[in-house]
Amino acid sequence: MKTVECLLCPRRCRLPEGGRGDCQVRANVSGKLYSLVYGKPCAVHVDPVEKKPFFHVLPGTSAFSLATAGCNLHCLFCQNWQISQSSPEETRNTDLPPQAVIDNALQHDCRSIAYTYSDPVIFYEYTLDTARLAQKAGLLNLLVTAAYIEQAPLTELCAVTQAANVDLKGITEDFYKKMCQASLRPVLDALVTMKKLGVWLEITNLVIPTCNDSDEDLRTLSRWVKNNCGADTPLHFSRFWPMHKLMHLPPTPEETLTRAREIAQGEGLHFVYTGNIPGHPGENTFCPVCKKELIARKRYTLGEIHMASGTCGFCGHRIAGIWQ
Amino acid sequence: MTRRDFIKTLLLIAASWALKLRHPAENIPSSPLKEALFYRKTNDLAG
C-alpha cells in the first residue's frame, strides 16, 4: 500500500492510495500526493482591500481575490461554507494558471493579490507559485487565512507574503476543538512565526453570541495579541451572521462588538476595529497618540483621510502598516 | 410514521441521491495534476 502523509497542516493526514486529505483537495495518486485545485479557482473577484479586511494595507486599492474549493477547518459558523466545505467536483471552477492571475490583476488595476474566501493553506502550491510571480510584477501578496499550517510550509510562504489577515477564531483549545475540529496551538505558533518573519499582520475575531463573546475570552485574546504580535497589530472584531450549522444563534449585537473593542483598547491595543456594522465608529482609524481620526470608512468606502506618507496628518506619529 | 410520510421520506432520499450523482468529475483537472509540496511516503505495513 503506497500511503503518504501530508505535512502541510497540523492534521498530518495519512492518505491510502486513492484517498484524499481532510481538506478534500489533496489526493494520493499512485503513491504521490497531488493538489487537485492548482490553477482551478472557484471564486475570483476584484475586491476592495478593506473587505478582506486589511485596514493598514494600501487603503482604497483593489485586491485581485481568489479561492479554490476545500478547507482544512470545519467551522460550524463558516461564512463561506458553500465553497470551503465542498470538494472540487462540487464547485464550478475556472482555469486560471498563476501567470493568468497576475495578468488579470494588472489588467484590473489591482495593487495586490488576496488568497482568500476558503483558505490559501489548502491551495498552497497555487498560492506559492502565484505569489512568486506577483512579487516579480510588483504586486503585494495578501493571505486571508486561519493559519492552520505547519511551520516549514509557512516559512516558505512567508518569504513571498507581505501581509496576512489571520482569523483567530477563539482563544481556547476547547473552542477550536468543538467549533472548528482543530486546535489552537498551531495557529498561535503560526502568528508568532509570521510576525517574526516580517509579514504585516492584522487579526480578525468573529464574535459569536454565547460561544466566544465573554469578557474573559475577549480580554485573553486581546492580551495575547498585544503580548505576542505587538500593540500596533490591528484587531478586527467581526459581527457573526447566522450561517451554516449555527443558524439557531442570533447575529452579534452591536453592543457586544462595542464592548469587545473597549476591552481590547483597555488591554493596550492601538487599532481595534469592528466589522460588518456599517457606520460604527469602530470602522475608522484613529491616531494612538493624538486620538484624532485619520481614516474614515463606511463599509468598504473610504471617507476623509488625514495621513501623509504613513504618518498622522495632525501630530506626525508614524502609523504602522503598508501605506505605499 | 404514516404511509404518506414514509413515501415522502423515500422520495426525499431518492432526490438527494440523484442530486449527488449529478455532480460528475467534470471540473476536476483537465490539465495535469500538480504534485504537492510537503508530504512523505510512509510505510504502513502492519505488524
Short mmCIF file of C-alpha atoms in Angstrom, two decimals:
data_model
loop_
_atom_site.label_atom_id
_atom_site.label_comp_id
_atom_site.label_asym_id
_atom_site.label_seq_id
_atom_site.Cartn_x
_atom_site.Cartn_y
_atom_site.Cartn_z
CA MET A 1 0.00 0.00 0.00
CA LYS A 2 1.55 3.31 -1.08
CA THR A 3 0.44 5.53 1.79
CA VAL A 4 1.54 9.15 2.02
CA GLU A 5 1.49 11.60 4.92
CA CYS A 6 0.64 15.20 4.13
CA LEU A 7 2.93 17.56 6.05
CA LEU A 8 1.17 20.76 5.11
CA CYS A 9 -1.13 21.27 8.08
CA PRO A 10 -1.25 20.02 11.66
CA ARG A 11 -3.79 17.37 10.74
CA ARG A 12 -0.98 15.34 9.17
CA CYS A 13 -3.45 13.30 7.14
CA ARG A 14 -2.30 9.83 6.16
CA LEU A 15 -3.74 9.00 2.78
CA PRO A 16 -4.03 5.49 1.40
CA GLU A 17 -3.70 5.12 -2.35
CA GLY A 18 -6.70 6.81 -3.95
CA GLY A 19 -7.52 8.64 -0.73
CA ARG A 20 -7.99 12.33 -0.09
CA GLY A 21 -6.99 14.57 2.77
CA ASP A 22 -9.42 16.06 5.23
CA CYS A 23 -9.32 19.25 3.12
CA GLN A 24 -10.77 17.33 0.13
CA VAL A 25 -8.28 18.82 -2.31
CA ARG A 26 -5.11 16.77 -1.83
CA ALA A 27 -5.07 13.23 -3.15
CA ASN A 28 -2.78 10.23 -3.14
CA VAL A 29 -2.44 9.06 -6.71
CA SER A 30 -0.18 6.02 -7.06
CA GLY A 31 1.85 6.92 -4.00
CA LYS A 32 2.32 10.61 -4.85
CA LEU A 33 0.44 13.48 -3.27
CA TYR A 34 -1.24 15.85 -5.70
CA SER A 35 -3.13 19.12 -5.38
CA LEU A 36 -6.47 18.84 -7.17
CA VAL A 37 -7.05 22.59 -7.28
CA TYR A 38 -3.83 24.01 -8.70
CA GLY A 39 -4.85 26.77 -11.12
CA LYS A 40 -8.52 25.93 -10.59
CA PRO A 41 -10.13 28.67 -8.51
CA CYS A 42 -13.86 28.51 -7.86
CA ALA A 43 -14.10 32.15 -6.76
CA VAL A 44 -12.39 35.08 -8.49
CA HIS A 45 -13.28 38.71 -7.75
CA VAL A 46 -11.82 42.19 -7.67
CA ASP A 47 -12.49 43.41 -4.12
CA PRO A 48 -11.65 46.48 -2.09
CA VAL A 49 -8.73 45.58 0.15
CA GLU A 50 -10.88 46.75 3.08
CA LYS A 51 -13.20 43.78 2.50
CA LYS A 52 -10.54 41.22 3.47
CA PRO A 53 -10.29 43.13 5.91
CA PHE A 54 -6.99 44.97 5.63
CA PHE A 55 -7.22 48.49 7.09
CA HIS A 56 -3.49 49.22 7.19
CA VAL A 57 -2.53 47.98 3.72
CA LEU A 58 -2.85 50.33 0.74
CA PRO A 59 -6.28 51.73 1.70
CA GLY A 60 -8.66 52.40 -1.16
CA THR A 61 -6.99 49.96 -3.55
CA SER A 62 -8.30 46.78 -5.14
CA ALA A 63 -7.14 43.26 -4.38
CA PHE A 64 -7.47 40.54 -7.00
CA SER A 65 -9.07 37.86 -4.84
CA LEU A 66 -9.30 34.15 -5.42
CA ALA A 67 -10.06 30.87 -3.73
CA THR A 68 -10.43 27.21 -4.54
CA ALA A 69 -12.78 24.66 -3.04
CA GLY A 70 -11.91 22.95 0.24
CA CYS A 71 -10.66 23.81 3.69
CA ASN A 72 -8.67 22.15 6.45
CA LEU A 73 -11.02 23.51 9.12
CA HIS A 74 -14.68 22.73 9.52
CA CYS A 75 -16.05 25.67 11.47
CA LEU A 76 -19.69 25.34 12.42
CA PHE A 77 -20.02 29.09 11.76
CA CYS A 78 -18.21 29.20 8.41
CA GLN A 79 -19.37 32.22 6.43
CA ASN A 80 -18.17 30.73 3.12
CA TRP A 81 -19.18 27.11 3.71
CA GLN A 82 -20.58 26.72 0.20
CA ILE A 83 -17.06 26.56 -1.19
CA SER A 84 -14.93 25.75 1.86
CA GLN A 85 -16.84 22.60 2.73
CA SER A 86 -17.06 21.38 -0.87
CA SER A 87 -14.81 19.15 -2.91
CA PRO A 88 -13.52 20.47 -6.25
CA GLU A 89 -16.12 18.31 -8.03
CA GLU A 90 -18.89 20.25 -6.34
CA THR A 91 -17.81 23.75 -7.31
CA ARG A 92 -17.69 25.46 -10.67
CA ASN A 93 -14.00 26.05 -11.34
CA THR A 94 -12.12 28.23 -13.76
CA ASP A 95 -8.82 27.53 -15.46
CA LEU A 96 -6.56 30.28 -14.15
CA PRO A 97 -2.87 29.41 -14.01
CA PRO A 98 -0.57 31.62 -11.91
CA GLN A 99 0.56 33.83 -14.80
CA ALA A 100 -3.07 34.46 -15.80
CA VAL A 101 -3.79 35.61 -12.23
CA ILE A 102 -1.02 38.20 -12.50
CA ASP A 103 -2.16 39.34 -15.96
CA ASN A 104 -5.75 39.72 -14.75
CA ALA A 105 -4.72 41.54 -11.58
CA LEU A 106 -2.68 44.08 -13.55
CA GLN A 107 -5.42 44.45 -16.13
CA HIS A 108 -7.89 45.35 -13.35
CA ASP A 109 -5.51 47.89 -11.74
CA CYS A 110 -5.13 45.78 -8.60
CA ARG A 111 -2.20 46.50 -6.32
CA SER A 112 -2.36 43.17 -4.59
CA ILE A 113 -3.48 39.57 -4.84
CA ALA A 114 -5.56 38.18 -1.98
CA TYR A 115 -5.63 34.45 -1.39
CA THR A 116 -8.87 34.32 0.49
CA TYR A 117 -12.52 33.14 0.87
CA SER A 118 -11.66 29.50 1.71
CA ASP A 119 -8.04 29.20 2.90
CA PRO A 120 -4.77 29.54 0.96
CA VAL A 121 -3.25 26.81 3.13
CA ILE A 122 -5.16 24.16 1.21
CA PHE A 123 -4.30 25.62 -2.20
CA TYR A 124 -0.73 26.05 -1.04
CA GLU A 125 1.16 25.24 -4.26
CA TYR A 126 -1.10 27.51 -6.33
CA THR A 127 -0.64 30.32 -3.81
CA LEU A 128 3.13 29.91 -3.65
CA ASP A 129 3.69 29.89 -7.43
CA THR A 130 1.30 32.79 -7.97
CA ALA A 131 2.86 34.79 -5.13
CA ARG A 132 6.35 34.38 -6.60
CA LEU A 133 5.18 35.76 -9.94
CA ALA A 134 3.21 38.53 -8.22
CA GLN A 135 6.24 39.71 -6.33
CA LYS A 136 8.20 40.00 -9.56
CA ALA A 137 5.33 42.01 -11.05
CA GLY A 138 5.33 44.43 -8.11
CA LEU A 139 2.07 43.21 -6.60
CA LEU A 140 1.59 42.56 -2.89
CA ASN A 141 0.58 39.11 -1.70
CA LEU A 142 -2.12 39.07 0.96
CA LEU A 143 -3.15 35.93 2.80
CA VAL A 144 -6.53 35.69 4.46
CA THR A 145 -6.19 32.56 6.48
CA ALA A 146 -6.94 30.61 9.62
CA ALA A 147 -3.19 29.89 9.75
CA TYR A 148 -3.69 26.21 10.46
CA ILE A 149 -0.41 25.26 8.89
CA GLU A 150 2.86 23.58 9.77
CA GLN A 151 5.96 25.68 10.34
CA ALA A 152 8.04 24.54 7.33
CA PRO A 153 5.46 25.36 4.62
CA LEU A 154 4.54 28.55 6.46
CA THR A 155 8.14 29.75 6.49
CA GLU A 156 8.45 29.19 2.74
CA LEU A 157 5.19 31.03 2.09
CA CYS A 158 6.16 33.97 4.31
CA ALA A 159 9.16 34.64 2.06
CA VAL A 160 6.74 35.90 -0.62
CA THR A 161 3.95 37.24 1.59
CA GLN A 162 3.72 40.89 2.54
CA ALA A 163 0.59 40.82 4.71
CA ALA A 164 -1.78 38.37 6.33
CA ASN A 165 -5.14 38.71 7.96
CA VAL A 166 -5.35 35.77 10.31
CA ASP A 167 -8.72 34.61 11.51
CA LEU A 168 -8.13 33.90 15.19
CA LYS A 169 -11.40 32.17 15.84
CA GLY A 170 -11.23 31.88 19.59
CA ILE A 171 -8.66 31.73 22.33
CA THR A 172 -9.27 28.34 23.92
CA GLU A 173 -8.39 24.84 22.80
CA ASP A 174 -11.93 23.86 23.67
CA PHE A 175 -13.38 26.37 21.20
CA TYR A 176 -11.14 25.19 18.37
CA LYS A 177 -11.92 21.57 19.11
CA LYS A 178 -15.68 21.90 19.38
CA MET A 179 -16.35 24.61 16.83
CA CYS A 180 -13.63 24.04 14.20
CA GLN A 181 -12.47 20.44 14.65
CA ALA A 182 -8.96 21.80 15.03
CA SER A 183 -6.55 23.01 17.68
CA LEU A 184 -5.45 26.46 18.79
CA ARG A 185 -1.73 25.97 19.46
CA PRO A 186 -0.57 25.70 15.82
CA VAL A 187 -2.48 28.88 14.98
CA LEU A 188 -0.77 30.85 17.75
CA ASP A 189 2.60 29.45 16.67
CA ALA A 190 1.89 30.47 13.08
CA LEU A 191 1.03 34.02 14.15
CA VAL A 192 4.30 34.33 16.07
CA THR A 193 6.26 32.99 13.08
CA MET A 194 4.60 35.38 10.64
CA LYS A 195 5.38 38.30 12.93
CA LYS A 196 8.98 37.17 13.32
CA LEU A 197 9.39 36.82 9.54
CA GLY A 198 8.20 40.36 8.91
CA VAL A 199 4.73 39.71 7.49
CA TRP A 200 2.35 42.58 8.24
CA LEU A 201 -0.35 41.11 10.46
CA GLU A 202 -3.97 42.00 11.00
CA ILE A 203 -6.13 39.71 13.09
CA THR A 204 -9.85 39.05 12.82
CA ASN A 205 -12.02 37.53 15.52
CA LEU A 206 -15.58 36.62 14.59
CA VAL A 207 -17.55 37.26 17.76
CA ILE A 208 -20.27 34.64 18.12
CA PRO A 209 -23.00 35.10 20.73
CA THR A 210 -22.63 32.65 23.65
CA CYS A 211 -19.61 30.94 22.05
CA ASN A 212 -16.63 33.30 22.33
CA ASP A 213 -18.13 36.62 23.47
CA SER A 214 -17.41 36.60 27.20
CA ASP A 215 -15.33 39.41 28.71
CA GLU A 216 -12.76 36.82 29.69
CA ASP A 217 -12.42 35.42 26.16
CA LEU A 218 -12.18 38.87 24.62
CA ARG A 219 -9.65 40.03 27.20
CA THR A 220 -7.48 36.92 26.92
CA LEU A 221 -7.45 37.15 23.13
CA SER A 222 -6.61 40.86 23.13
CA ARG A 223 -3.87 40.37 25.69
CA TRP A 224 -2.35 37.53 23.69
CA VAL A 225 -2.32 39.67 20.54
CA LYS A 226 -0.67 42.56 22.33
CA ASN A 227 1.96 40.43 24.05
CA ASN A 228 2.86 38.30 21.04
CA CYS A 229 2.19 40.43 17.98
CA GLY A 230 2.51 43.94 19.37
CA ALA A 231 0.21 46.81 20.32
CA ASP A 232 0.23 48.13 16.73
CA THR A 233 -1.37 44.96 15.34
CA PRO A 234 -4.87 45.82 14.08
CA LEU A 235 -7.54 43.62 15.65
CA HIS A 236 -10.89 43.35 13.90
CA PHE A 237 -13.92 42.17 15.86
CA SER A 238 -16.37 41.00 13.27
CA ARG A 239 -20.11 40.50 13.52
CA PHE A 240 -21.35 36.93 13.19
CA TRP A 241 -24.32 36.27 10.94
CA PRO A 242 -26.32 33.03 11.40
CA MET A 243 -24.74 30.65 8.92
CA HIS A 244 -24.01 27.03 8.12
CA LYS A 245 -24.52 24.97 11.29
CA LEU A 246 -25.19 27.83 13.68
CA MET A 247 -28.44 29.06 12.17
CA HIS A 248 -30.08 28.98 15.58
CA LEU A 249 -27.89 31.75 17.00
CA PRO A 250 -28.71 35.45 16.62
CA PRO A 251 -26.42 37.92 14.85
CA THR A 252 -23.87 39.52 17.17
CA PRO A 253 -25.47 42.53 18.87
CA GLU A 254 -23.77 45.85 18.16
CA GLU A 255 -23.21 46.36 21.89
CA THR A 256 -21.14 43.18 22.06
CA LEU A 257 -18.75 44.45 19.40
CA THR A 258 -18.54 47.83 21.12
CA ARG A 259 -17.71 46.02 24.38
CA ALA A 260 -15.09 43.86 22.62
CA ARG A 261 -13.45 46.96 21.19
CA GLU A 262 -13.36 48.70 24.56
CA ILE A 263 -11.83 45.64 26.22
CA ALA A 264 -9.11 45.35 23.57
CA GLN A 265 -8.34 49.07 23.77
CA GLY A 266 -8.21 48.72 27.55
CA GLU A 267 -5.60 46.00 27.08
CA GLY A 268 -3.46 48.49 25.18
CA LEU A 269 -4.09 47.63 21.53
CA HIS A 270 -3.81 50.75 19.36
CA PHE A 271 -6.00 49.78 16.42
CA VAL A 272 -9.19 47.93 17.24
CA TYR A 273 -11.92 47.74 14.63
CA THR A 274 -15.47 46.46 14.38
CA GLY A 275 -16.63 44.73 11.21
CA ASN A 276 -19.95 44.11 9.48
CA ILE A 277 -21.70 47.03 11.20
CA PRO A 278 -21.61 49.89 8.68
CA GLY A 279 -21.44 53.31 10.30
CA HIS A 280 -19.95 52.09 13.59
CA PRO A 281 -17.11 54.35 14.82
CA GLY A 282 -15.02 51.20 15.06
CA GLU A 283 -14.64 51.25 11.28
CA ASN A 284 -12.35 54.28 11.46
CA THR A 285 -8.64 54.58 12.18
CA PHE A 286 -7.56 56.90 14.97
CA CYS A 287 -4.07 58.11 15.84
CA PRO A 288 -2.96 56.33 19.02
CA VAL A 289 -1.09 59.46 20.14
CA CYS A 290 -3.31 62.49 19.40
CA LYS A 291 -6.53 60.38 19.12
CA LYS A 292 -7.70 62.22 16.00
CA GLU A 293 -9.50 60.40 13.19
CA LEU A 294 -7.07 59.50 10.39
CA ILE A 295 -9.12 57.36 8.03
CA ALA A 296 -12.91 57.44 7.90
CA ARG A 297 -14.64 54.37 6.49
CA LYS A 298 -18.17 53.27 5.84
CA ARG A 299 -18.30 49.60 4.94
CA TYR A 300 -15.70 49.36 2.15
CA THR A 301 -15.76 53.01 1.14
CA LEU A 302 -13.20 55.49 2.38
CA GLY A 303 -14.11 58.95 3.66
CA GLU A 304 -11.65 61.63 4.66
CA ILE A 305 -8.02 60.63 5.06
CA HIS A 306 -5.65 62.62 7.24
CA MET A 307 -2.39 60.82 6.69
CA ALA A 308 0.77 61.68 4.81
CA SER A 309 3.37 59.03 3.91
CA GLY A 310 2.20 56.70 6.66
CA THR A 311 2.16 59.34 9.39
CA CYS A 312 -0.62 61.10 11.30
CA GLY A 313 -1.63 64.26 9.46
CA PHE A 314 -2.09 66.05 12.81
CA CYS A 315 0.81 65.07 15.08
CA GLY A 316 3.19 63.28 12.69
CA HIS A 317 3.15 59.96 14.57
CA ARG A 318 4.12 57.05 12.32
CA ILE A 319 1.18 54.71 11.85
CA ALA A 320 2.12 51.05 11.47
CA GLY A 321 1.14 49.43 8.17
CA ILE A 322 1.94 49.25 4.47
CA TRP A 323 0.88 52.58 3.02
CA GLN A 324 2.63 52.72 -0.35
CA MET B 1 -44.81 7.26 10.63
CA THR B 2 -47.77 7.30 8.30
CA ARG B 3 -47.67 5.67 4.88
CA ARG B 4 -47.72 9.15 3.34
CA ASP B 5 -44.72 10.29 5.46
CA PHE B 6 -42.85 7.13 4.55
CA ILE B 7 -43.28 7.74 0.82
CA LYS B 8 -42.29 11.37 1.26
CA THR B 9 -39.09 10.33 3.04
CA LEU B 10 -38.28 7.81 0.33
CA LEU B 11 -38.76 10.46 -2.34
CA LEU B 12 -36.51 12.89 -0.47
CA ILE B 13 -33.75 10.30 -0.16
CA ALA B 14 -34.03 9.47 -3.86
CA ALA B 15 -33.91 13.16 -4.81
CA SER B 16 -30.82 13.89 -2.71
CA TRP B 17 -29.11 10.81 -4.14
CA ALA B 18 -29.91 11.92 -7.67
CA LEU B 19 -28.50 15.36 -6.93
CA LYS B 20 -25.24 13.84 -5.72
CA LEU B 21 -24.97 11.70 -8.83
CA ARG B 22 -25.47 14.77 -10.94
CA HIS B 23 -22.02 16.04 -9.95
CA PRO B 24 -19.67 14.45 -12.42
CA ALA B 25 -15.94 14.82 -12.06
CA GLU B 26 -16.00 17.21 -14.99
CA ASN B 27 -14.48 20.06 -13.02
CA ILE B 28 -11.55 18.02 -11.92
CA PRO B 29 -8.31 18.72 -13.64
CA SER B 30 -8.49 18.85 -17.34
CA SER B 31 -4.87 19.98 -17.02
CA PRO B 32 -2.19 17.77 -15.47
CA LEU B 33 -2.28 17.43 -11.69
CA LYS B 34 0.27 19.38 -9.68
CA GLU B 35 2.40 17.32 -7.35
CA ALA B 36 2.10 18.67 -3.83
CA LEU B 37 4.91 20.03 -1.72
CA PHE B 38 5.39 18.88 1.87
CA TYR B 39 4.48 15.23 2.10
CA ARG B 40 6.27 11.98 2.67
CA LYS B 41 5.78 8.39 1.68
CA THR B 42 5.10 6.17 4.66
CA ASN B 43 5.47 2.51 5.29
CA ASP B 44 2.16 1.34 6.60
CA LEU B 45 2.93 -2.36 6.89
CA ALA B 46 1.06 -3.84 9.80
CA GLY B 47 2.78 -6.00 12.43
#
